[in-house]
Amino acid sequence: MNDHNAPALPSLHGRRSLRDEIVQTLRGAVISGDLRPGAVYSAPSLAAQFGVSPTPVREAMVDLAKDGLVEPLRNKGFRVVELSEKELDDLADLRALIEVPVVRRLAEAGVDAADIARLRPLAAGIEEAAARRDLIAHAAIDLEFHLALLALDGNEQIVETVRSLRSRSRIYGAKQLAETDALLPSAREHSVLLDLVEARDAAGAEALMRRHIGHVRGIWAAKRD
């Protein structure tokens, strides 16, 4: 078992239910690579870092297993699923097919100012997490931002599909990028995307969203450990 490789997980803040917050944090740790692909982690070990009992952590890991992020190993814990280059390419392609036209449609139709205002703190949170090099928070808030943006289109099936696709993606090179602050330009694109949607610049929003998804393969995934 590889629990000695466990990351320094952030403390819980009680903004959501305990289980939901653990799920979000662990999902971010998998996406960012802090929970390493192929490594095995036990619920008691992770629970000790959170300062909670193993039960909510075990329940959270079961949720992640349903999403295909980890796989249970009898009497051992959970192994983080590793994706091939081909699988990462396929996930990025699927995301582009769904997210790009939805963002364009939102910009064309127009979004209420209140909805844009509600997304601004999330965009700022992504930048702040990148600036302090907190990869787990960066991945978690990034997921929350994009799902909240897509939800404005009113199609719950799209939101759940993209939730699965984004959760299964990996940003293997994020640690190296964060150490040189190279993650910041991509983080800032979220605020720019909101500006474009607010201005109803459909072509600009479409182009930025396509470029933003392309970072996963063109930049991050090429910088694996």
mmCIF file with all atom_site columns, C-alpha atoms in Angstrom:
data_model
loop_
_atom_site.group_PDB
_atom_site.id
_atom_site.type_symbol
_atom_site.label_atom_id
_atom_site.label_alt_id
_atom_site.label_comp_id
_atom_site.label_asym_id
_atom_site.label_entity_id
_atom_site.label_seq_id
_atom_site.pdbx_PDB_ins_code
_atom_site.Cartn_x
_atom_site.Cartn_y
_atom_site.Cartn_z
_atom_site.occupancy
_atom_site.B_iso_or_equiv
_atom_site.pdbx_formal_charge
_atom_site.auth_seq_id
_atom_site.auth_comp_id
_atom_site.auth_asym_id
_atom_site.auth_atom_id
_atom_site.pdbx_PDB_model_num
ATOM 1   C CA . MET A 1 1   ? 0.000   0.000  0.000   1.00 0.00 ? 1   MET A CA 1
ATOM 2   C CA . ASN A 1 2   ? 1.319   3.459  -0.884  1.00 0.00 ? 2   ASN A CA 1
ATOM 3   C CA . ASP A 1 3   ? -0.173  5.555  1.912   1.00 0.00 ? 3   ASP A CA 1
ATOM 4   C CA . HIS A 1 4   ? 3.267   6.973  2.657   1.00 0.00 ? 4   HIS A CA 1
ATOM 5   C CA . ASN A 1 5   ? 2.882   8.853  -0.639  1.00 0.00 ? 5   ASN A CA 1
ATOM 6   C CA . ALA A 1 6   ? -0.378  10.472 0.463   1.00 0.00 ? 6   ALA A CA 1
ATOM 7   C CA . PRO A 1 7   ? -0.544  14.226 -0.200  1.00 0.00 ? 7   PRO A CA 1
ATOM 8   C CA . ALA A 1 8   ? -0.942  16.877 2.455   1.00 0.00 ? 8   ALA A CA 1
ATOM 9   C CA . LEU A 1 9   ? -4.686  17.279 2.066   1.00 0.00 ? 9   LEU A CA 1
ATOM 10  C CA . PRO A 1 10  ? -6.228  20.657 2.953   1.00 0.00 ? 10  PRO A CA 1
ATOM 11  C CA . SER A 1 11  ? -8.318  21.069 6.073   1.00 0.00 ? 11  SER A CA 1
ATOM 12  C CA . LEU A 1 12  ? -12.099 20.955 5.793   1.00 0.00 ? 12  LEU A CA 1
ATOM 13  C CA . HIS A 1 13  ? -14.010 24.208 6.219   1.00 0.00 ? 13  HIS A CA 1
ATOM 14  C CA . GLY A 1 14  ? -17.610 23.090 6.751   1.00 0.00 ? 14  GLY A CA 1
ATOM 15  C CA . ARG A 1 15  ? -19.051 25.029 3.809   1.00 0.00 ? 15  ARG A CA 1
ATOM 16  C CA . ARG A 1 16  ? -20.859 21.895 2.605   1.00 0.00 ? 16  ARG A CA 1
ATOM 17  C CA . SER A 1 17  ? -21.850 18.624 4.210   1.00 0.00 ? 17  SER A CA 1
ATOM 18  C CA . LEU A 1 18  ? -18.827 16.707 5.459   1.00 0.00 ? 18  LEU A CA 1
ATOM 19  C CA . ARG A 1 19  ? -19.240 13.985 2.863   1.00 0.00 ? 19  ARG A CA 1
ATOM 20  C CA . ASP A 1 20  ? -19.650 16.453 -0.015  1.00 0.00 ? 20  ASP A CA 1
ATOM 21  C CA . GLU A 1 21  ? -16.577 18.406 1.046   1.00 0.00 ? 21  GLU A CA 1
ATOM 22  C CA . ILE A 1 22  ? -14.496 15.244 1.301   1.00 0.00 ? 22  ILE A CA 1
ATOM 23  C CA . VAL A 1 23  ? -15.711 14.108 -2.128  1.00 0.00 ? 23  VAL A CA 1
ATOM 24  C CA . GLN A 1 24  ? -14.826 17.478 -3.659  1.00 0.00 ? 24  GLN A CA 1
ATOM 25  C CA . THR A 1 25  ? -11.380 17.543 -2.057  1.00 0.00 ? 25  THR A CA 1
ATOM 26  C CA . LEU A 1 26  ? -10.506 13.978 -3.021  1.00 0.00 ? 26  LEU A CA 1
ATOM 27  C CA . ARG A 1 27  ? -11.798 14.492 -6.561  1.00 0.00 ? 27  ARG A CA 1
ATOM 28  C CA . GLY A 1 28  ? -9.586  17.556 -6.863  1.00 0.00 ? 28  GLY A CA 1
ATOM 29  C CA . ALA A 1 29  ? -6.643  15.559 -5.524  1.00 0.00 ? 29  ALA A CA 1
ATOM 30  C CA . VAL A 1 30  ? -7.171  12.868 -8.174  1.00 0.00 ? 30  VAL A CA 1
ATOM 31  C CA . ILE A 1 31  ? -7.595  15.340 -11.048 1.00 0.00 ? 31  ILE A CA 1
ATOM 32  C CA . SER A 1 32  ? -4.528  17.337 -10.012 1.00 0.00 ? 32  SER A CA 1
ATOM 33  C CA . GLY A 1 33  ? -2.415  14.215 -9.557  1.00 0.00 ? 33  GLY A CA 1
ATOM 34  C CA . ASP A 1 34  ? -1.847  14.748 -5.837  1.00 0.00 ? 34  ASP A CA 1
ATOM 35  C CA . LEU A 1 35  ? -3.406  11.326 -5.367  1.00 0.00 ? 35  LEU A CA 1
ATOM 36  C CA . ARG A 1 36  ? -1.032  9.561  -7.700  1.00 0.00 ? 36  ARG A CA 1
ATOM 37  C CA . PRO A 1 37  ? -2.209  7.330  -10.567 1.00 0.00 ? 37  PRO A CA 1
ATOM 38  C CA . GLY A 1 38  ? -1.747  3.670  -9.707  1.00 0.00 ? 38  GLY A CA 1
ATOM 39  C CA . ALA A 1 39  ? -1.183  4.341  -6.003  1.00 0.00 ? 39  ALA A CA 1
ATOM 40  C CA . VAL A 1 40  ? -3.317  2.676  -3.338  1.00 0.00 ? 40  VAL A CA 1
ATOM 41  C CA . TYR A 1 41  ? -4.781  4.690  -0.452  1.00 0.00 ? 41  TYR A CA 1
ATOM 42  C CA . SER A 1 42  ? -6.709  3.477  2.567   1.00 0.00 ? 42  SER A CA 1
ATOM 43  C CA . ALA A 1 43  ? -9.707  5.285  4.032   1.00 0.00 ? 43  ALA A CA 1
ATOM 44  C CA . PRO A 1 44  ? -8.186  5.357  7.568   1.00 0.00 ? 44  PRO A CA 1
ATOM 45  C CA . SER A 1 45  ? -4.988  6.990  6.313   1.00 0.00 ? 45  SER A CA 1
ATOM 46  C CA . LEU A 1 46  ? -6.838  9.692  4.378   1.00 0.00 ? 46  LEU A CA 1
ATOM 47  C CA . ALA A 1 47  ? -9.279  10.169 7.252   1.00 0.00 ? 47  ALA A CA 1
ATOM 48  C CA . ALA A 1 48  ? -6.385  10.821 9.625   1.00 0.00 ? 48  ALA A CA 1
ATOM 49  C CA . GLN A 1 49  ? -5.247  13.702 7.411   1.00 0.00 ? 49  GLN A CA 1
ATOM 50  C CA . PHE A 1 50  ? -8.744  15.180 7.402   1.00 0.00 ? 50  PHE A CA 1
ATOM 51  C CA . GLY A 1 51  ? -9.151  14.636 11.127  1.00 0.00 ? 51  GLY A CA 1
ATOM 52  C CA . VAL A 1 52  ? -12.380 12.656 10.667  1.00 0.00 ? 52  VAL A CA 1
ATOM 53  C CA . SER A 1 53  ? -13.493 9.053  11.051  1.00 0.00 ? 53  SER A CA 1
ATOM 54  C CA . PRO A 1 54  ? -12.845 6.637  8.155   1.00 0.00 ? 54  PRO A CA 1
ATOM 55  C CA . THR A 1 55  ? -16.572 6.205  7.391   1.00 0.00 ? 55  THR A CA 1
ATOM 56  C CA . PRO A 1 56  ? -17.228 9.457  5.430   1.00 0.00 ? 56  PRO A CA 1
ATOM 57  C CA . VAL A 1 57  ? -13.918 9.039  3.612   1.00 0.00 ? 57  VAL A CA 1
ATOM 58  C CA . ARG A 1 58  ? -14.787 5.473  2.650   1.00 0.00 ? 58  ARG A CA 1
ATOM 59  C CA . GLU A 1 59  ? -18.208 6.644  1.434   1.00 0.00 ? 59  GLU A CA 1
ATOM 60  C CA . ALA A 1 60  ? -16.564 9.424  -0.574  1.00 0.00 ? 60  ALA A CA 1
ATOM 61  C CA . MET A 1 61  ? -14.147 6.986  -2.199  1.00 0.00 ? 61  MET A CA 1
ATOM 62  C CA . VAL A 1 62  ? -17.099 4.774  -3.179  1.00 0.00 ? 62  VAL A CA 1
ATOM 63  C CA . ASP A 1 63  ? -18.605 7.817  -4.922  1.00 0.00 ? 63  ASP A CA 1
ATOM 64  C CA . LEU A 1 64  ? -15.331 8.401  -6.761  1.00 0.00 ? 64  LEU A CA 1
ATOM 65  C CA . ALA A 1 65  ? -15.253 4.739  -7.766  1.00 0.00 ? 65  ALA A CA 1
ATOM 66  C CA . LYS A 1 66  ? -18.679 5.190  -9.394  1.00 0.00 ? 66  LYS A CA 1
ATOM 67  C CA . ASP A 1 67  ? -17.151 8.039  -11.432 1.00 0.00 ? 67  ASP A CA 1
ATOM 68  C CA . GLY A 1 68  ? -14.262 5.814  -12.507 1.00 0.00 ? 68  GLY A CA 1
ATOM 69  C CA . LEU A 1 69  ? -11.599 7.785  -10.635 1.00 0.00 ? 69  LEU A CA 1
ATOM 70  C CA . VAL A 1 70  ? -10.584 5.001  -8.255  1.00 0.00 ? 70  VAL A CA 1
ATOM 71  C CA . GLU A 1 71  ? -11.138 1.258  -7.982  1.00 0.00 ? 71  GLU A CA 1
ATOM 72  C CA . PRO A 1 72  ? -11.690 -0.624 -4.708  1.00 0.00 ? 72  PRO A CA 1
ATOM 73  C CA . LEU A 1 73  ? -9.221  -3.298 -3.663  1.00 0.00 ? 73  LEU A CA 1
ATOM 74  C CA . ARG A 1 74  ? -10.521 -5.791 -1.137  1.00 0.00 ? 74  ARG A CA 1
ATOM 75  C CA . ASN A 1 75  ? -8.942  -5.312 2.308   1.00 0.00 ? 75  ASN A CA 1
ATOM 76  C CA . LYS A 1 76  ? -6.463  -2.788 0.917   1.00 0.00 ? 76  LYS A CA 1
ATOM 77  C CA . GLY A 1 77  ? -8.220  0.440  0.003   1.00 0.00 ? 77  GLY A CA 1
ATOM 78  C CA . PHE A 1 78  ? -8.639  2.218  -3.311  1.00 0.00 ? 78  PHE A CA 1
ATOM 79  C CA . ARG A 1 79  ? -6.306  2.434  -6.295  1.00 0.00 ? 79  ARG A CA 1
ATOM 80  C CA . VAL A 1 80  ? -6.297  5.636  -8.330  1.00 0.00 ? 80  VAL A CA 1
ATOM 81  C CA . VAL A 1 81  ? -7.155  4.774  -11.925 1.00 0.00 ? 81  VAL A CA 1
ATOM 82  C CA . GLU A 1 82  ? -4.471  5.743  -14.422 1.00 0.00 ? 82  GLU A CA 1
ATOM 83  C CA . LEU A 1 83  ? -5.496  6.929  -17.883 1.00 0.00 ? 83  LEU A CA 1
ATOM 84  C CA . SER A 1 84  ? -3.607  6.397  -21.108 1.00 0.00 ? 84  SER A CA 1
ATOM 85  C CA . GLU A 1 85  ? -2.671  9.221  -23.462 1.00 0.00 ? 85  GLU A CA 1
ATOM 86  C CA . LYS A 1 86  ? -5.387  7.996  -25.835 1.00 0.00 ? 86  LYS A CA 1
ATOM 87  C CA . GLU A 1 87  ? -8.008  8.096  -23.088 1.00 0.00 ? 87  GLU A CA 1
ATOM 88  C CA . LEU A 1 88  ? -7.006  11.639 -22.136 1.00 0.00 ? 88  LEU A CA 1
ATOM 89  C CA . ASP A 1 89  ? -7.263  12.686 -25.781 1.00 0.00 ? 89  ASP A CA 1
ATOM 90  C CA . ASP A 1 90  ? -10.701 11.121 -26.080 1.00 0.00 ? 90  ASP A CA 1
ATOM 91  C CA . LEU A 1 91  ? -11.967 12.862 -22.933 1.00 0.00 ? 91  LEU A CA 1
ATOM 92  C CA . ALA A 1 92  ? -10.701 16.244 -24.139 1.00 0.00 ? 92  ALA A CA 1
ATOM 93  C CA . ASP A 1 93  ? -12.351 15.690 -27.547 1.00 0.00 ? 93  ASP A CA 1
ATOM 94  C CA . LEU A 1 94  ? -15.682 14.835 -25.928 1.00 0.00 ? 94  LEU A CA 1
ATOM 95  C CA . ARG A 1 95  ? -15.504 17.866 -23.667 1.00 0.00 ? 95  ARG A CA 1
ATOM 96  C CA . ALA A 1 96  ? -14.859 20.137 -26.635 1.00 0.00 ? 96  ALA A CA 1
ATOM 97  C CA . LEU A 1 97  ? -17.802 18.660 -28.544 1.00 0.00 ? 97  LEU A CA 1
ATOM 98  C CA . ILE A 1 98  ? -20.137 19.472 -25.653 1.00 0.00 ? 98  ILE A CA 1
ATOM 99  C CA . GLU A 1 99  ? -18.762 22.504 -23.805 1.00 0.00 ? 99  GLU A CA 1
ATOM 100 C CA . VAL A 1 100 ? -17.714 24.698 -26.732 1.00 0.00 ? 100 VAL A CA 1
ATOM 101 C CA . PRO A 1 101 ? -21.144 24.914 -28.432 1.00 0.00 ? 101 PRO A CA 1
ATOM 102 C CA . VAL A 1 102 ? -22.924 25.337 -25.081 1.00 0.00 ? 102 VAL A CA 1
ATOM 103 C CA . VAL A 1 103 ? -20.712 28.306 -24.175 1.00 0.00 ? 103 VAL A CA 1
ATOM 104 C CA . ARG A 1 104 ? -21.317 29.820 -27.604 1.00 0.00 ? 104 ARG A CA 1
ATOM 105 C CA . ARG A 1 105 ? -25.064 29.334 -27.183 1.00 0.00 ? 105 ARG A CA 1
ATOM 106 C CA . LEU A 1 106 ? -24.976 31.052 -23.781 1.00 0.00 ? 106 LEU A CA 1
ATOM 107 C CA . ALA A 1 107 ? -23.135 34.034 -25.227 1.00 0.00 ? 107 ALA A CA 1
ATOM 108 C CA . GLU A 1 108 ? -25.546 34.289 -28.151 1.00 0.00 ? 108 GLU A CA 1
ATOM 109 C CA . ALA A 1 109 ? -28.625 34.134 -25.920 1.00 0.00 ? 109 ALA A CA 1
ATOM 110 C CA . GLY A 1 110 ? -27.247 36.364 -23.203 1.00 0.00 ? 110 GLY A CA 1
ATOM 111 C CA . VAL A 1 111 ? -26.836 35.600 -19.499 1.00 0.00 ? 111 VAL A CA 1
ATOM 112 C CA . ASP A 1 112 ? -28.423 37.509 -16.624 1.00 0.00 ? 112 ASP A CA 1
ATOM 113 C CA . ALA A 1 113 ? -26.093 39.894 -14.865 1.00 0.00 ? 113 ALA A CA 1
ATOM 114 C CA . ALA A 1 114 ? -26.900 38.187 -11.560 1.00 0.00 ? 114 ALA A CA 1
ATOM 115 C CA . ASP A 1 115 ? -25.679 34.851 -12.911 1.00 0.00 ? 115 ASP A CA 1
ATOM 116 C CA . ILE A 1 116 ? -22.450 36.399 -14.175 1.00 0.00 ? 116 ILE A CA 1
ATOM 117 C CA . ALA A 1 117 ? -21.948 38.038 -10.780 1.00 0.00 ? 117 ALA A CA 1
ATOM 118 C CA . ARG A 1 118 ? -22.481 34.702 -9.050  1.00 0.00 ? 118 ARG A CA 1
ATOM 119 C CA . LEU A 1 119 ? -19.728 33.113 -11.159 1.00 0.00 ? 119 LEU A CA 1
ATOM 120 C CA . ARG A 1 120 ? -17.183 35.898 -10.616 1.00 0.00 ? 120 ARG A CA 1
ATOM 121 C CA . PRO A 1 121 ? -16.072 34.710 -7.154  1.00 0.00 ? 121 PRO A CA 1
ATOM 122 C CA . LEU A 1 122 ? -15.459 31.223 -8.529  1.00 0.00 ? 122 LEU A CA 1
ATOM 123 C CA . ALA A 1 123 ? -13.314 32.622 -11.351 1.00 0.00 ? 123 ALA A CA 1
ATOM 124 C CA . ALA A 1 124 ? -11.379 34.664 -8.800  1.00 0.00 ? 124 ALA A CA 1
ATOM 125 C CA . GLY A 1 125 ? -11.039 31.606 -6.570  1.00 0.00 ? 125 GLY A CA 1
ATOM 126 C CA . ILE A 1 126 ? -9.412  29.651 -9.397  1.00 0.00 ? 126 ILE A CA 1
ATOM 127 C CA . GLU A 1 127 ? -6.846  32.418 -9.876  1.00 0.00 ? 127 GLU A CA 1
ATOM 128 C CA . GLU A 1 128 ? -6.192  32.656 -6.148  1.00 0.00 ? 128 GLU A CA 1
ATOM 129 C CA . ALA A 1 129 ? -5.679  28.901 -5.877  1.00 0.00 ? 129 ALA A CA 1
ATOM 130 C CA . ALA A 1 130 ? -3.253  28.983 -8.811  1.00 0.00 ? 130 ALA A CA 1
ATOM 131 C CA . ALA A 1 131 ? -1.380  31.922 -7.267  1.00 0.00 ? 131 ALA A CA 1
ATOM 132 C CA . ARG A 1 132 ? -0.883  30.099 -3.967  1.00 0.00 ? 132 ARG A CA 1
ATOM 133 C CA . ARG A 1 133 ? -0.113  26.874 -5.875  1.00 0.00 ? 133 ARG A CA 1
ATOM 134 C CA . ASP A 1 134 ? -2.969  24.945 -4.286  1.00 0.00 ? 134 ASP A CA 1
ATOM 135 C CA . LEU A 1 135 ? -3.603  22.342 -6.962  1.00 0.00 ? 135 LEU A CA 1
ATOM 136 C CA . ILE A 1 136 ? -6.396  20.532 -5.136  1.00 0.00 ? 136 ILE A CA 1
ATOM 137 C CA . ALA A 1 137 ? -8.410  23.721 -4.610  1.00 0.00 ? 137 ALA A CA 1
ATOM 138 C CA . HIS A 1 138 ? -7.646  24.808 -8.172  1.00 0.00 ? 138 HIS A CA 1
ATOM 139 C CA . ALA A 1 139 ? -9.055  21.581 -9.628  1.00 0.00 ? 139 ALA A CA 1
ATOM 140 C CA . ALA A 1 140 ? -12.091 21.589 -7.327  1.00 0.00 ? 140 ALA A CA 1
ATOM 141 C CA . ILE A 1 141 ? -13.082 25.215 -7.960  1.00 0.00 ? 141 ILE A CA 1
ATOM 142 C CA . ASP A 1 142 ? -12.395 24.867 -11.685 1.00 0.00 ? 142 ASP A CA 1
ATOM 143 C CA . LEU A 1 143 ? -14.851 21.975 -11.843 1.00 0.00 ? 143 LEU A CA 1
ATOM 144 C CA . GLU A 1 144 ? -17.439 23.920 -9.850  1.00 0.00 ? 144 GLU A CA 1
ATOM 145 C CA . PHE A 1 145 ? -17.076 26.966 -12.130 1.00 0.00 ? 145 PHE A CA 1
ATOM 146 C CA . HIS A 1 146 ? -17.508 25.111 -15.390 1.00 0.00 ? 146 HIS A CA 1
ATOM 147 C CA . LEU A 1 147 ? -20.459 23.071 -14.181 1.00 0.00 ? 147 LEU A CA 1
ATOM 148 C CA . ALA A 1 148 ? -22.171 26.194 -12.850 1.00 0.00 ? 148 ALA A CA 1
ATOM 149 C CA . LEU A 1 149 ? -21.606 27.950 -16.188 1.00 0.00 ? 149 LEU A CA 1
ATOM 150 C CA . LEU A 1 150 ? -22.998 25.036 -18.191 1.00 0.00 ? 150 LEU A CA 1
ATOM 151 C CA . ALA A 1 151 ? -25.979 24.797 -15.839 1.00 0.00 ? 151 ALA A CA 1
ATOM 152 C CA . LEU A 1 152 ? -27.129 28.200 -17.093 1.00 0.00 ? 152 LEU A CA 1
ATOM 153 C CA . ASP A 1 153 ? -28.065 26.455 -20.344 1.00 0.00 ? 153 ASP A CA 1
ATOM 154 C CA . GLY A 1 154 ? -30.715 24.503 -18.437 1.00 0.00 ? 154 GLY A CA 1
ATOM 155 C CA . ASN A 1 155 ? -29.737 20.997 -19.566 1.00 0.00 ? 155 ASN A CA 1
ATOM 156 C CA . GLU A 1 156 ? -29.023 18.797 -16.534 1.00 0.00 ? 156 GLU A CA 1
ATOM 157 C CA . GLN A 1 157 ? -27.896 15.889 -18.713 1.00 0.00 ? 157 GLN A CA 1
ATOM 158 C CA . ILE A 1 158 ? -25.134 18.020 -20.198 1.00 0.00 ? 158 ILE A CA 1
ATOM 159 C CA . VAL A 1 159 ? -23.999 19.104 -16.741 1.00 0.00 ? 159 VAL A CA 1
ATOM 160 C CA . GLU A 1 160 ? -23.821 15.531 -15.442 1.00 0.00 ? 160 GLU A CA 1
ATOM 161 C CA . THR A 1 161 ? -22.046 14.300 -18.574 1.00 0.00 ? 161 THR A CA 1
ATOM 162 C CA . VAL A 1 162 ? -19.421 17.023 -18.348 1.00 0.00 ? 162 VAL A CA 1
ATOM 163 C CA . ARG A 1 163 ? -19.074 16.410 -14.601 1.00 0.00 ? 163 ARG A CA 1
ATOM 164 C CA . SER A 1 164 ? -18.093 12.833 -15.391 1.00 0.00 ? 164 SER A CA 1
ATOM 165 C CA . LEU A 1 165 ? -15.756 13.793 -18.248 1.00 0.00 ? 165 LEU A CA 1
ATOM 166 C CA . ARG A 1 166 ? -13.986 16.500 -16.249 1.00 0.00 ? 166 ARG A CA 1
ATOM 167 C CA . SER A 1 167 ? -13.711 14.320 -13.158 1.00 0.00 ? 167 SER A CA 1
ATOM 168 C CA . ARG A 1 168 ? -12.090 11.548 -15.179 1.00 0.00 ? 168 ARG A CA 1
ATOM 169 C CA . SER A 1 169 ? -9.578  13.927 -16.749 1.00 0.00 ? 169 SER A CA 1
ATOM 170 C CA . ARG A 1 170 ? -6.100  14.316 -15.280 1.00 0.00 ? 170 ARG A CA 1
ATOM 171 C CA . ILE A 1 171 ? -3.720  17.277 -15.168 1.00 0.00 ? 171 ILE A CA 1
ATOM 172 C CA . TYR A 1 172 ? -0.511  15.337 -14.703 1.00 0.00 ? 172 TYR A CA 1
ATOM 173 C CA . GLY A 1 173 ? 1.823   18.287 -15.260 1.00 0.00 ? 173 GLY A CA 1
ATOM 174 C CA . ALA A 1 174 ? 0.050   20.781 -13.032 1.00 0.00 ? 174 ALA A CA 1
ATOM 175 C CA . LYS A 1 175 ? 2.587   20.496 -10.199 1.00 0.00 ? 175 LYS A CA 1
ATOM 176 C CA . GLN A 1 176 ? 5.497   21.596 -12.405 1.00 0.00 ? 176 GLN A CA 1
ATOM 177 C CA . LEU A 1 177 ? 3.425   24.390 -13.923 1.00 0.00 ? 177 LEU A CA 1
ATOM 178 C CA . ALA A 1 178 ? 2.314   25.637 -10.521 1.00 0.00 ? 178 ALA A CA 1
ATOM 179 C CA . GLU A 1 179 ? 5.878   25.771 -9.253  1.00 0.00 ? 179 GLU A CA 1
ATOM 180 C CA . THR A 1 180 ? 6.734   28.272 -12.000 1.00 0.00 ? 180 THR A CA 1
ATOM 181 C CA . ASP A 1 181 ? 3.381   30.091 -11.868 1.00 0.00 ? 181 ASP A CA 1
ATOM 182 C CA . ALA A 1 182 ? 2.707   28.895 -15.421 1.00 0.00 ? 182 ALA A CA 1
ATOM 183 C CA . LEU A 1 183 ? -0.777  27.846 -14.293 1.00 0.00 ? 183 LEU A CA 1
ATOM 184 C CA . LEU A 1 184 ? -1.839  31.473 -13.846 1.00 0.00 ? 184 LEU A CA 1
ATOM 185 C CA . PRO A 1 185 ? -2.533  32.377 -17.517 1.00 0.00 ? 185 PRO A CA 1
ATOM 186 C CA . SER A 1 186 ? -5.014  29.519 -17.884 1.00 0.00 ? 186 SER A CA 1
ATOM 187 C CA . ALA A 1 187 ? -6.579  30.364 -14.514 1.00 0.00 ? 187 ALA A CA 1
ATOM 188 C CA . ARG A 1 188 ? -7.170  33.953 -15.651 1.00 0.00 ? 188 ARG A CA 1
ATOM 189 C CA . GLU A 1 189 ? -9.070  32.739 -18.708 1.00 0.00 ? 189 GLU A CA 1
ATOM 190 C CA . HIS A 1 190 ? -12.118 32.072 -16.541 1.00 0.00 ? 190 HIS A CA 1
ATOM 191 C CA . SER A 1 191 ? -12.656 35.770 -15.842 1.00 0.00 ? 191 SER A CA 1
ATOM 192 C CA . VAL A 1 192 ? -12.050 36.590 -19.497 1.00 0.00 ? 192 VAL A CA 1
ATOM 193 C CA . LEU A 1 193 ? -14.590 33.946 -20.514 1.00 0.00 ? 193 LEU A CA 1
ATOM 194 C CA . LEU A 1 194 ? -17.195 35.585 -18.292 1.00 0.00 ? 194 LEU A CA 1
ATOM 195 C CA . ASP A 1 195 ? -16.396 38.960 -19.873 1.00 0.00 ? 195 ASP A CA 1
ATOM 196 C CA . LEU A 1 196 ? -16.968 37.508 -23.335 1.00 0.00 ? 196 LEU A CA 1
ATOM 197 C CA . VAL A 1 197 ? -20.226 35.811 -22.368 1.00 0.00 ? 197 VAL A CA 1
ATOM 198 C CA . GLU A 1 198 ? -21.449 38.976 -20.667 1.00 0.00 ? 198 GLU A CA 1
ATOM 199 C CA . ALA A 1 199 ? -20.590 40.996 -23.786 1.00 0.00 ? 199 ALA A CA 1
ATOM 200 C CA . ARG A 1 200 ? -22.443 38.416 -25.914 1.00 0.00 ? 200 ARG A CA 1
ATOM 201 C CA . ASP A 1 201 ? -19.293 37.864 -27.960 1.00 0.00 ? 201 ASP A CA 1
ATOM 202 C CA . ALA A 1 202 ? -20.211 34.373 -29.132 1.00 0.00 ? 202 ALA A CA 1
ATOM 203 C CA . ALA A 1 203 ? -17.247 33.912 -31.469 1.00 0.00 ? 203 ALA A CA 1
ATOM 204 C CA . GLY A 1 204 ? -14.781 35.080 -28.834 1.00 0.00 ? 204 GLY A CA 1
ATOM 205 C CA . ALA A 1 205 ? -16.296 32.888 -26.112 1.00 0.00 ? 205 ALA A CA 1
ATOM 206 C CA . GLU A 1 206 ? -16.268 29.871 -28.427 1.00 0.00 ? 206 GLU A CA 1
ATOM 207 C CA . ALA A 1 207 ? -12.612 30.390 -29.372 1.00 0.00 ? 207 ALA A CA 1
ATOM 208 C CA . LEU A 1 208 ? -11.503 30.882 -25.773 1.00 0.00 ? 208 LEU A CA 1
ATOM 209 C CA . MET A 1 209 ? -13.396 27.813 -24.546 1.00 0.00 ? 209 MET A CA 1
ATOM 210 C CA . ARG A 1 210 ? -11.854 25.668 -27.268 1.00 0.00 ? 210 ARG A CA 1
ATOM 211 C CA . ARG A 1 211 ? -8.381  26.962 -26.399 1.00 0.00 ? 211 ARG A CA 1
ATOM 212 C CA . HIS A 1 212 ? -9.018  26.492 -22.689 1.00 0.00 ? 212 HIS A CA 1
ATOM 213 C CA . ILE A 1 213 ? -9.902  22.816 -23.108 1.00 0.00 ? 213 ILE A CA 1
ATOM 214 C CA . GLY A 1 214 ? -6.895  22.407 -25.385 1.00 0.00 ? 214 GLY A CA 1
ATOM 215 C CA . HIS A 1 215 ? -4.594  23.284 -22.487 1.00 0.00 ? 215 HIS A CA 1
ATOM 216 C CA . VAL A 1 216 ? -5.343  19.910 -20.905 1.00 0.00 ? 216 VAL A CA 1
ATOM 217 C CA . ARG A 1 217 ? -3.648  18.066 -23.758 1.00 0.00 ? 217 ARG A CA 1
ATOM 218 C CA . GLY A 1 218 ? -1.460  20.661 -25.422 1.00 0.00 ? 218 GLY A CA 1
ATOM 219 C CA . ILE A 1 219 ? 0.256   21.897 -22.256 1.00 0.00 ? 219 ILE A CA 1
ATOM 220 C CA . TRP A 1 220 ? -0.570  20.064 -19.047 1.00 0.00 ? 220 TRP A CA 1
ATOM 221 C CA . ALA A 1 221 ? -0.721  16.433 -20.092 1.00 0.00 ? 221 ALA A CA 1
ATOM 222 C CA . ALA A 1 222 ? 2.545   16.789 -22.009 1.00 0.00 ? 222 ALA A CA 1
ATOM 223 C CA . LYS A 1 223 ? 4.359   17.580 -18.748 1.00 0.00 ? 223 LYS A CA 1
ATOM 224 C CA . ARG A 1 224 ? 3.819   14.354 -16.875 1.00 0.00 ? 224 ARG A CA 1
ATOM 225 C CA . ASP A 1 225 ? 5.969   13.428 -13.867 1.00 0.00 ? 225 ASP A CA 1
#
